[in-house]
Amino acid sequence: MATERTLSIIKPDATRRNITGKIIDKLESAGLRVIAQKRQHWSRDQAEAFYAVHKERPFYNDLVAFMTSGPVVVQVLEGDGAVAKNREVMGATNPADADAGTIRAEFAENIEANSVHGSDSAENAAIEIGMCFSENEIVG
Ligand code: ADP
Ligand code: MG
């Protein structure tokens, strides 16, 4: 499988509970490499822009409020088939449906505060990485 890059975000519910290391351990154990990482506190504008694709969804306003409620850790992950591999280790959006051993099964609080974001396609990964990092912050 081809080497890919994907965007990962450790969400405010996880930074609040001081479990970023536990989540990164899951990512690294799955064979993903953290090739860029920074901690940020998003403004409303940043969160709205990032989740613009979900603008029409009923949960959009709550999601923006949640994503600005505390710090996030944004990351670029690299590895073989990194987009799908990250989605696999994350688990389903709703932790009640997430497979045992996945990040969301172990750590998510609920369907909204579900600890991590991961790009859903290589195309969106490139867009999301471009929104969060400049080239010189990514060290492969
Ligand atoms: P994923 O993060 O698994 O790709 P989506 O792209 O569908 O899921 O949704 C983006 C984020 O919006 C989710 O990770 C979650 O934080 C939130 N979300 C999704 N569905 C709901 C819902 N039904 N109620 C509340 N929040 C939701
Ligand atoms: Mg998504």
mmCIF file of C-alpha atoms and ligand atoms in Angstrom:
data_model
loop_
_atom_site.group_PDB
_atom_site.id
_atom_site.type_symbol
_atom_site.label_atom_id
_atom_site.label_comp_id
_atom_site.label_asym_id
_atom_site.label_seq_id
_atom_site.Cartn_x
_atom_site.Cartn_y
_atom_site.Cartn_z
ATOM 1 C CA MET A 1 0.000 0.000 0.000
ATOM 2 C CA ALA A 2 1.191 3.521 -0.705
ATOM 3 C CA THR A 3 2.620 5.813 1.951
ATOM 4 C CA GLU A 4 -0.014 8.416 2.778
ATOM 5 C CA ARG A 5 -0.517 11.356 5.095
ATOM 6 C CA THR A 6 -3.663 12.139 7.057
ATOM 7 C CA LEU A 7 -4.788 14.844 9.462
ATOM 8 C CA SER A 8 -5.517 13.824 13.059
ATOM 9 C CA ILE A 9 -6.917 15.979 15.851
ATOM 10 C CA ILE A 10 -6.947 15.062 19.518
ATOM 11 C CA LYS A 11 -10.121 16.830 20.655
ATOM 12 C CA PRO A 12 -10.825 18.977 23.761
ATOM 13 C CA ASP A 13 -12.416 16.120 25.765
ATOM 14 C CA ALA A 14 -9.077 14.273 25.560
ATOM 15 C CA THR A 15 -6.785 17.231 26.311
ATOM 16 C CA ARG A 16 -9.009 18.032 29.316
ATOM 17 C CA ARG A 17 -8.554 14.506 30.687
ATOM 18 C CA ASN A 18 -4.758 14.565 30.018
ATOM 19 C CA ILE A 19 -4.843 11.444 27.841
ATOM 20 C CA THR A 20 -3.075 12.732 24.716
ATOM 21 C CA GLY A 21 -0.166 10.335 25.322
ATOM 22 C CA LYS A 22 -2.475 7.331 25.574
ATOM 23 C CA ILE A 23 -4.037 8.291 22.235
ATOM 24 C CA ILE A 24 -0.673 8.861 20.542
ATOM 25 C CA ASP A 25 0.436 5.427 21.802
ATOM 26 C CA LYS A 26 -2.555 3.867 19.999
ATOM 27 C CA LEU A 27 -1.662 5.703 16.777
ATOM 28 C CA GLU A 28 2.014 4.734 16.922
ATOM 29 C CA SER A 29 1.209 1.138 17.863
ATOM 30 C CA ALA A 30 -0.912 0.942 14.686
ATOM 31 C CA GLY A 31 2.168 1.871 12.636
ATOM 32 C CA LEU A 32 1.380 5.555 12.127
ATOM 33 C CA ARG A 33 4.186 8.106 12.520
ATOM 34 C CA VAL A 34 3.546 11.605 13.939
ATOM 35 C CA ILE A 35 5.418 13.822 11.448
ATOM 36 C CA ALA A 36 3.890 17.139 12.611
ATOM 37 C CA GLN A 37 2.153 18.113 15.830
ATOM 38 C CA LYS A 38 1.063 21.243 17.680
ATOM 39 C CA ARG A 39 -1.314 22.244 20.453
ATOM 40 C CA GLN A 40 -3.778 25.040 19.698
ATOM 41 C CA HIS A 41 -6.909 26.618 21.122
ATOM 42 C CA TRP A 42 -9.184 27.159 18.137
ATOM 43 C CA SER A 43 -11.214 30.312 17.611
ATOM 44 C CA ARG A 44 -14.822 30.047 16.496
ATOM 45 C CA ASP A 45 -13.714 31.075 12.963
ATOM 46 C CA GLN A 46 -11.133 28.276 12.815
ATOM 47 C CA ALA A 47 -13.591 25.608 13.984
ATOM 48 C CA GLU A 48 -16.326 26.835 11.616
ATOM 49 C CA ALA A 49 -13.908 26.790 8.679
ATOM 50 C CA PHE A 50 -12.594 23.339 9.519
ATOM 51 C CA TYR A 51 -16.085 21.813 9.829
ATOM 52 C CA ALA A 52 -17.686 23.867 7.002
ATOM 53 C CA VAL A 53 -18.661 20.591 5.273
ATOM 54 C CA HIS A 54 -21.023 19.905 8.196
ATOM 55 C CA LYS A 55 -22.618 23.412 8.145
ATOM 56 C CA GLU A 56 -26.097 22.072 7.368
ATOM 57 C CA ARG A 57 -26.000 19.256 9.930
ATOM 58 C CA PRO A 58 -28.092 19.675 13.111
ATOM 59 C CA PHE A 59 -25.040 19.131 15.336
ATOM 60 C CA TYR A 60 -22.863 21.810 13.662
ATOM 61 C CA ASN A 61 -23.257 24.609 16.245
ATOM 62 C CA ASP A 62 -22.701 22.258 19.172
ATOM 63 C CA LEU A 63 -19.673 20.756 17.419
ATOM 64 C CA VAL A 64 -18.111 24.196 16.909
ATOM 65 C CA ALA A 65 -18.768 25.049 20.575
ATOM 66 C CA PHE A 66 -17.193 21.757 21.672
ATOM 67 C CA MET A 67 -14.111 22.131 19.438
ATOM 68 C CA THR A 68 -13.466 25.613 20.871
ATOM 69 C CA SER A 69 -14.084 24.555 24.498
ATOM 70 C CA GLY A 70 -10.433 23.729 25.178
ATOM 71 C CA PRO A 71 -7.104 22.939 23.532
ATOM 72 C CA VAL A 72 -6.726 20.520 20.640
ATOM 73 C CA VAL A 73 -3.594 18.742 19.399
ATOM 74 C CA VAL A 74 -3.416 18.729 15.600
ATOM 75 C CA GLN A 75 -1.164 16.181 13.926
ATOM 76 C CA VAL A 76 -0.059 14.922 10.547
ATOM 77 C CA LEU A 77 0.225 11.117 10.554
ATOM 78 C CA GLU A 78 2.184 9.215 7.929
ATOM 79 C CA GLY A 79 2.198 5.524 7.066
ATOM 80 C CA ASP A 80 1.056 2.818 4.660
ATOM 81 C CA GLY A 81 -2.585 3.546 3.865
ATOM 82 C CA ALA A 82 -2.570 6.119 6.664
ATOM 83 C CA VAL A 83 -6.070 7.498 5.960
ATOM 84 C CA ALA A 84 -7.838 4.140 6.336
ATOM 85 C CA LYS A 85 -5.486 2.908 9.055
ATOM 86 C CA ASN A 86 -6.199 5.969 11.192
ATOM 87 C CA ARG A 87 -9.963 5.586 10.694
ATOM 88 C CA GLU A 88 -9.605 1.953 11.779
ATOM 89 C CA VAL A 89 -7.694 2.747 14.978
ATOM 90 C CA MET A 90 -10.104 5.640 15.746
ATOM 91 C CA GLY A 91 -13.232 3.455 15.609
ATOM 92 C CA ALA A 92 -16.795 4.455 14.714
ATOM 93 C CA THR A 93 -18.033 8.032 15.250
ATOM 94 C CA ASN A 94 -20.399 6.851 17.999
ATOM 95 C CA PRO A 95 -18.301 5.125 20.678
ATOM 96 C CA ALA A 96 -21.252 2.798 21.357
ATOM 97 C CA ASP A 97 -20.636 1.347 17.869
ATOM 98 C CA ALA A 98 -16.817 1.395 17.991
ATOM 99 C CA ASP A 99 -14.895 -1.904 17.925
ATOM 100 C CA ALA A 100 -13.119 -2.982 21.113
ATOM 101 C CA GLY A 101 -9.577 -1.682 21.350
ATOM 102 C CA THR A 102 -10.197 1.400 19.206
ATOM 103 C CA ILE A 103 -9.489 4.909 20.527
ATOM 104 C CA ARG A 104 -13.152 5.862 20.606
ATOM 105 C CA ALA A 105 -14.221 2.613 22.292
ATOM 106 C CA GLU A 106 -11.641 3.140 25.025
ATOM 107 C CA PHE A 107 -11.625 6.897 25.470
ATOM 108 C CA ALA A 108 -14.593 8.736 23.869
ATOM 109 C CA GLU A 109 -17.183 10.272 26.185
ATOM 110 C CA ASN A 110 -20.058 10.322 23.657
ATOM 111 C CA ILE A 111 -20.849 10.740 19.930
ATOM 112 C CA GLU A 112 -19.768 14.411 20.009
ATOM 113 C CA ALA A 113 -16.889 14.340 22.509
ATOM 114 C CA ASN A 114 -15.305 11.394 20.743
ATOM 115 C CA SER A 115 -11.636 12.220 21.414
ATOM 116 C CA VAL A 116 -10.238 12.251 17.848
ATOM 117 C CA HIS A 117 -10.726 13.469 14.301
ATOM 118 C CA GLY A 118 -9.286 11.746 11.237
ATOM 119 C CA SER A 119 -9.535 12.707 7.574
ATOM 120 C CA ASP A 120 -11.993 10.516 5.624
ATOM 121 C CA SER A 121 -10.165 10.452 2.237
ATOM 122 C CA ALA A 122 -6.744 11.207 0.791
ATOM 123 C CA GLU A 123 -8.248 14.213 -0.982
ATOM 124 C CA ASN A 124 -9.704 15.663 2.237
ATOM 125 C CA ALA A 125 -6.487 14.832 4.100
ATOM 126 C CA ALA A 126 -4.519 17.088 1.762
ATOM 127 C CA ILE A 127 -7.061 19.911 2.230
ATOM 128 C CA GLU A 128 -7.166 19.535 6.035
ATOM 129 C CA ILE A 129 -3.370 19.303 6.362
ATOM 130 C CA GLY A 130 -3.121 22.517 4.320
ATOM 131 C CA MET A 131 -5.597 24.222 6.671
ATOM 132 C CA CYS A 132 -3.593 23.338 9.789
ATOM 133 C CA PHE A 133 0.110 23.203 8.840
ATOM 134 C CA SER A 134 2.652 24.939 6.641
ATOM 135 C CA GLU A 135 5.108 22.746 4.712
ATOM 136 C CA ASN A 136 8.045 23.586 6.985
ATOM 137 C CA GLU A 137 6.156 22.288 10.056
ATOM 138 C CA ILE A 138 5.902 18.795 8.532
ATOM 139 C CA VAL A 139 9.028 16.685 8.991
ATOM 140 C CA GLY A 140 8.672 13.254 7.391
HETATM 141 P P1 ADP B 1 -16.143 11.356 12.022
HETATM 142 O O1 ADP B 1 -15.421 12.259 12.999
HETATM 143 O O2 ADP B 1 -16.199 9.943 12.505
HETATM 144 O O3 ADP B 1 -15.600 11.471 10.615
HETATM 145 P P2 ADP B 1 -18.405 12.972 11.112
HETATM 146 O O4 ADP B 1 -17.473 13.532 10.081
HETATM 147 O O5 ADP B 1 -19.709 12.418 10.640
HETATM 148 O O6 ADP B 1 -17.678 11.833 11.978
HETATM 149 O O7 ADP B 1 -18.752 14.096 12.181
HETATM 150 C C1 ADP B 1 -17.777 15.007 12.611
HETATM 151 C C2 ADP B 1 -17.862 15.141 14.110
HETATM 152 O O8 ADP B 1 -19.125 15.719 14.451
HETATM 153 C C3 ADP B 1 -17.836 13.831 14.892
HETATM 154 O O9 ADP B 1 -16.529 13.301 15.094
HETATM 155 C C4 ADP B 1 -18.483 14.240 16.196
HETATM 156 O O10 ADP B 1 -17.589 14.989 17.024
HETATM 157 C C5 ADP B 1 -19.576 15.178 15.690
HETATM 158 N N1 ADP B 1 -20.838 14.458 15.433
HETATM 159 C C6 ADP B 1 -21.112 13.609 14.414
HETATM 160 N N2 ADP B 1 -22.363 13.116 14.480
HETATM 161 C C7 ADP B 1 -22.922 13.682 15.585
HETATM 162 C C8 ADP B 1 -24.199 13.593 16.219
HETATM 163 N N3 ADP B 1 -25.175 12.824 15.705
HETATM 164 N N4 ADP B 1 -24.392 14.320 17.355
HETATM 165 C C9 ADP B 1 -23.438 15.102 17.866
HETATM 166 N N5 ADP B 1 -22.199 15.247 17.312
HETATM 167 C C10 ADP B 1 -21.943 14.550 16.201
HETATM 168 MG MG MG B 2 -15.590 13.135 9.346
#
